């Protein structure tokens, strides 16, 4: 069993005597605080903080992190406050302990909301001090090592949480050794039978492969010695969970995955890495397109290495990683390998990248509407199979796998994302939804006044882009709902002899009290969204007034001045266009829906005057409005092309075309076209009617 003396001895290799004494003091304080408490396994509770500190000591963490590890359960499990810890051990240690305590409350299956809330707290604690997450990861690692005493349902819950959040965080921080242990232990706890079967198969396969692995290793070592290159050649083991995931995701058999032989070559300098690569490529044929240089372009978590795939004897695929000792240390321990918590020292690559990532988390957290949306974005960003692309000036931008030019635009800057209208990939125009591949050069074309398109949410994959688009749309929807609500309530108040601007404070307060709304703006938004009827709200101020206006009402109807706008929609059943007599109705959540006055679907609503809104077109109405047109034609070749040309010549745009064959000679073509108003539509229809093969053309009615 681990003791504080053994730990002190271990710490003496890299900490000063005074710092070790502080760690000891924290241990004795925690021992006293946890006196009488036991773990589920029956051991004294203090064994857990001691084991967590030991894990951190193996990473050579500083004395404050070790003190926080000793005290990390004190605030939560004993009556001791954060204030008491501040007095005893100073504010830095107290902040670390407080940050870790908040993280411990992450409950997964209880309520997704609560879990997400706690994850937000974690992001904030990490932003103040990255050591918080390292202490938490060590705490989780010891819990995973001692899962045996837990009941099965708890084991599964903790394992799920570890695989979903903690293993990816360890990966994001470049801590490969910890990630592998999390994954394998999590896999055993989630699927014990699958893990046992795979382990047995792996053991058998390892025995069968031994001879070939040794042959390849010897061949590589001999060739390197001949070139006077000093290197350590290691056979690389595939770990259990990664084999399972490959079998599941790539739908491969165990045998196919085990057919690949993996080696790692560790050398003394970056220069030697590239020389070894040349030697290896001379020894065995490299597979085209399988070479990756993560030394020149490190991964997002600071990982650096050269990767190549070769074809060995008998066509056996061989994966080789070439890296320096520092890179190997970095790959295994990531951010903890160089925990430079000194103000004077330069930050290591992984440390600055981790900080960048945490800043990104905070930005997402500010934008997210709620904690669930935030955690969804974070989970996307925690599984980065990176794509590396270049800006026009040659800067490298890292994006998750499957990212599109829109993701790229938001990665460069939020405003570029918002104003993006088109893009060029390697100098050629390309759709905004096209997935990007590593090495491409992307330039974004922006336009003043352009806005994010809600459809972008269907293909963007990065957390930053998705949260920024949602934030913008929510904001826009809010402003437009308030504006529409203002117009509707202003009109309803006009009917009872009041105006919105001249409401007294007393009247406003009465409205808010009855409607139970926090502010007038929130009330206007509710009216604009169609969740409240403006006339009913007006009636609260003048209960005796007759609010339902007669049909020939003198007050001015609402003016529709554009086809744009989230809170005013045009009904698809009758597709009204400027010039048509129109009527509006309030639909809950959608705002104002505009129909043609003669539309059948509005018939029932005419009996509910509070739902009906009198609207007309503004004299300066602008934009493109969709309209359905039915064309009967005699069948002949090239009809569609001729029709399309005729419509576009007149400035119309075709949204979609559907052709129904009536018989061998006649067909009916249903078109949905974009026009500016009725006069524009009439001009298009007249030009189409003049075509020789057109029998009849009319506007479709429901």
mmCIF file of N, CA and C in Angstrom, residues 126 130 171-174 294-304 330 334-335 347-361 386-388 395-399:
data_model
loop_
_atom_site.group_PDB
_atom_site.id
_atom_site.type_symbol
_atom_site.label_atom_id
_atom_site.label_comp_id
_atom_site.label_asym_id
_atom_site.label_seq_id
_atom_site.Cartn_x
_atom_site.Cartn_y
_atom_site.Cartn_z
ATOM 1 N N UNK A 126 -11.071 25.484 -15.564
ATOM 2 C CA UNK A 126 -9.897 25.191 -16.387
ATOM 3 C C UNK A 126 -9.293 26.478 -16.947
ATOM 4 N N UNK A 130 -5.124 25.534 -15.662
ATOM 5 C CA UNK A 130 -5.212 24.237 -16.350
ATOM 6 C C UNK A 130 -4.917 23.053 -15.435
ATOM 7 N N UNK A 171 -7.032 13.040 -24.424
ATOM 8 C CA UNK A 171 -6.521 13.016 -25.794
ATOM 9 C C UNK A 171 -6.271 14.446 -26.279
ATOM 10 N N UNK A 172 -7.221 15.339 -25.969
ATOM 11 C CA UNK A 172 -7.126 16.733 -26.406
ATOM 12 C C UNK A 172 -5.909 17.411 -25.789
ATOM 13 N N UNK A 173 -5.537 16.961 -24.569
ATOM 14 C CA UNK A 173 -4.380 17.547 -23.896
ATOM 15 C C UNK A 173 -3.110 16.757 -24.208
ATOM 16 N N UNK A 174 -3.221 15.790 -25.133
ATOM 17 C CA UNK A 174 -2.048 15.047 -25.603
ATOM 18 C C UNK A 174 -1.561 13.977 -24.637
ATOM 19 N N UNK A 294 3.567 15.153 -39.086
ATOM 20 C CA UNK A 294 3.048 15.899 -37.936
ATOM 21 C C UNK A 294 4.163 16.644 -37.198
ATOM 22 N N UNK A 295 5.396 16.595 -37.738
ATOM 23 C CA UNK A 295 6.464 17.394 -37.112
ATOM 24 C C UNK A 295 6.340 18.825 -37.633
ATOM 25 N N UNK A 296 6.180 18.957 -38.956
ATOM 26 C CA UNK A 296 6.016 20.298 -39.544
ATOM 27 C C UNK A 296 4.666 20.892 -39.164
ATOM 28 N N UNK A 297 3.629 20.048 -39.164
ATOM 29 C CA UNK A 297 2.287 20.517 -38.781
ATOM 30 C C UNK A 297 1.814 19.673 -37.594
ATOM 31 N N UNK A 298 2.095 20.107 -36.346
ATOM 32 C CA UNK A 298 1.682 19.298 -35.186
ATOM 33 C C UNK A 298 0.158 19.200 -35.087
ATOM 34 N N UNK A 299 -0.334 18.129 -34.452
ATOM 35 C CA UNK A 299 -1.777 17.991 -34.227
ATOM 36 C C UNK A 299 -2.239 19.046 -33.223
ATOM 37 N N UNK A 300 -3.552 19.184 -33.107
ATOM 38 C CA UNK A 300 -4.111 20.234 -32.234
ATOM 39 C C UNK A 300 -3.658 20.085 -30.788
ATOM 40 N N UNK A 301 -3.346 18.848 -30.371
ATOM 41 C CA UNK A 301 -2.936 18.672 -28.969
ATOM 42 C C UNK A 301 -1.409 18.702 -28.800
ATOM 43 N N UNK A 302 -0.683 19.143 -29.843
ATOM 44 C CA UNK A 302 0.769 19.283 -29.716
ATOM 45 C C UNK A 302 1.550 18.038 -30.127
ATOM 46 N N UNK A 303 0.836 16.971 -30.532
ATOM 47 C CA UNK A 303 1.496 15.714 -30.919
ATOM 48 C C UNK A 303 2.357 15.924 -32.168
ATOM 49 N N UNK A 304 3.584 15.403 -32.127
ATOM 50 C CA UNK A 304 4.481 15.505 -33.288
ATOM 51 C C UNK A 304 5.099 14.145 -33.606
ATOM 52 N N UNK A 330 6.239 13.751 -25.025
ATOM 53 C CA UNK A 330 5.114 14.659 -25.265
ATOM 54 C C UNK A 330 3.865 13.876 -25.688
ATOM 55 N N UNK A 334 1.698 14.491 -22.905
ATOM 56 C CA UNK A 334 1.068 15.718 -23.368
ATOM 57 C C UNK A 334 1.402 16.921 -22.526
ATOM 58 N N UNK A 335 0.349 17.641 -22.151
ATOM 59 C CA UNK A 335 0.511 18.894 -21.425
ATOM 60 C C UNK A 335 1.286 18.690 -20.122
ATOM 61 N N UNK A 347 6.016 28.880 -22.872
ATOM 62 C CA UNK A 347 5.030 27.802 -22.796
ATOM 63 C C UNK A 347 5.372 26.755 -23.850
ATOM 64 N N UNK A 348 5.127 25.485 -23.503
ATOM 65 C CA UNK A 348 5.347 24.429 -24.496
ATOM 66 C C UNK A 348 4.215 24.488 -25.516
ATOM 67 N N UNK A 349 4.413 23.812 -26.656
ATOM 68 C CA UNK A 349 3.379 23.828 -27.709
ATOM 69 C C UNK A 349 2.052 23.357 -27.134
ATOM 70 N N UNK A 350 2.091 22.197 -26.437
ATOM 71 C CA UNK A 350 0.825 21.613 -25.976
ATOM 72 C C UNK A 350 0.151 22.514 -24.964
ATOM 73 N N UNK A 351 0.976 23.215 -24.173
ATOM 74 C CA UNK A 351 0.401 24.060 -23.131
ATOM 75 C C UNK A 351 -0.335 25.234 -23.749
ATOM 76 N N UNK A 352 0.287 25.870 -24.751
ATOM 77 C CA UNK A 352 -0.372 27.020 -25.377
ATOM 78 C C UNK A 352 -1.598 26.559 -26.160
ATOM 79 N N UNK A 353 -1.496 25.353 -26.761
ATOM 80 C CA UNK A 353 -2.654 24.855 -27.528
ATOM 81 C C UNK A 353 -3.803 24.516 -26.597
ATOM 82 N N UNK A 354 -3.465 23.919 -25.447
ATOM 83 C CA UNK A 354 -4.507 23.575 -24.473
ATOM 84 C C UNK A 354 -5.207 24.851 -24.019
ATOM 85 N N UNK A 355 -4.396 25.902 -23.782
ATOM 86 C CA UNK A 355 -4.963 27.183 -23.351
ATOM 87 C C UNK A 355 -5.897 27.749 -24.428
ATOM 88 N N UNK A 356 -5.431 27.645 -25.681
ATOM 89 C CA UNK A 356 -6.240 28.127 -26.815
ATOM 90 C C UNK A 356 -7.577 27.395 -26.854
ATOM 91 N N UNK A 357 -7.512 26.067 -26.652
ATOM 92 C CA UNK A 357 -8.718 25.245 -26.699
ATOM 93 C C UNK A 357 -9.684 25.664 -25.590
ATOM 94 N N UNK A 358 -9.145 25.899 -24.384
ATOM 95 C CA UNK A 358 -10.000 26.294 -23.258
ATOM 96 C C UNK A 358 -10.622 27.665 -23.538
ATOM 97 N N UNK A 359 -9.856 28.584 -24.155
ATOM 98 C CA UNK A 359 -10.431 29.893 -24.507
ATOM 99 C C UNK A 359 -11.584 29.706 -25.489
ATOM 100 N N UNK A 360 -11.386 28.774 -26.431
ATOM 101 C CA UNK A 360 -12.456 28.456 -27.393
ATOM 102 C C UNK A 360 -13.696 27.944 -26.686
ATOM 103 N N UNK A 361 -13.480 27.097 -25.660
ATOM 104 C CA UNK A 361 -14.605 26.562 -24.867
ATOM 105 C C UNK A 361 -15.381 27.706 -24.229
ATOM 106 N N UNK A 386 -8.335 15.621 -37.173
ATOM 107 C CA UNK A 386 -8.124 16.936 -37.766
ATOM 108 C C UNK A 386 -7.930 16.941 -39.276
ATOM 109 N N UNK A 387 -8.372 18.062 -39.863
ATOM 110 C CA UNK A 387 -8.078 18.394 -41.254
ATOM 111 C C UNK A 387 -7.263 19.686 -41.169
ATOM 112 N N UNK A 388 -6.157 19.757 -41.903
ATOM 113 C CA UNK A 388 -5.316 20.963 -41.872
ATOM 114 C C UNK A 388 -5.406 21.665 -43.210
ATOM 115 N N UNK A 395 -1.327 30.601 -43.551
ATOM 116 C CA UNK A 395 -1.467 30.187 -42.145
ATOM 117 C C UNK A 395 -2.244 28.877 -42.097
ATOM 118 N N UNK A 396 -1.814 27.991 -41.189
ATOM 119 C CA UNK A 396 -2.495 26.685 -41.080
ATOM 120 C C UNK A 396 -3.696 26.814 -40.141
ATOM 121 N N UNK A 397 -4.827 26.270 -40.563
ATOM 122 C CA UNK A 397 -6.027 26.253 -39.710
ATOM 123 C C UNK A 397 -6.421 24.796 -39.485
ATOM 124 N N UNK A 398 -6.589 24.413 -38.204
ATOM 125 C CA UNK A 398 -6.997 23.037 -37.880
ATOM 126 C C UNK A 398 -8.511 23.000 -37.752
ATOM 127 N N UNK A 399 -9.112 21.996 -38.391
ATOM 128 C CA UNK A 399 -10.566 21.846 -38.314
ATOM 129 C C UNK A 399 -10.906 20.389 -38.055
#
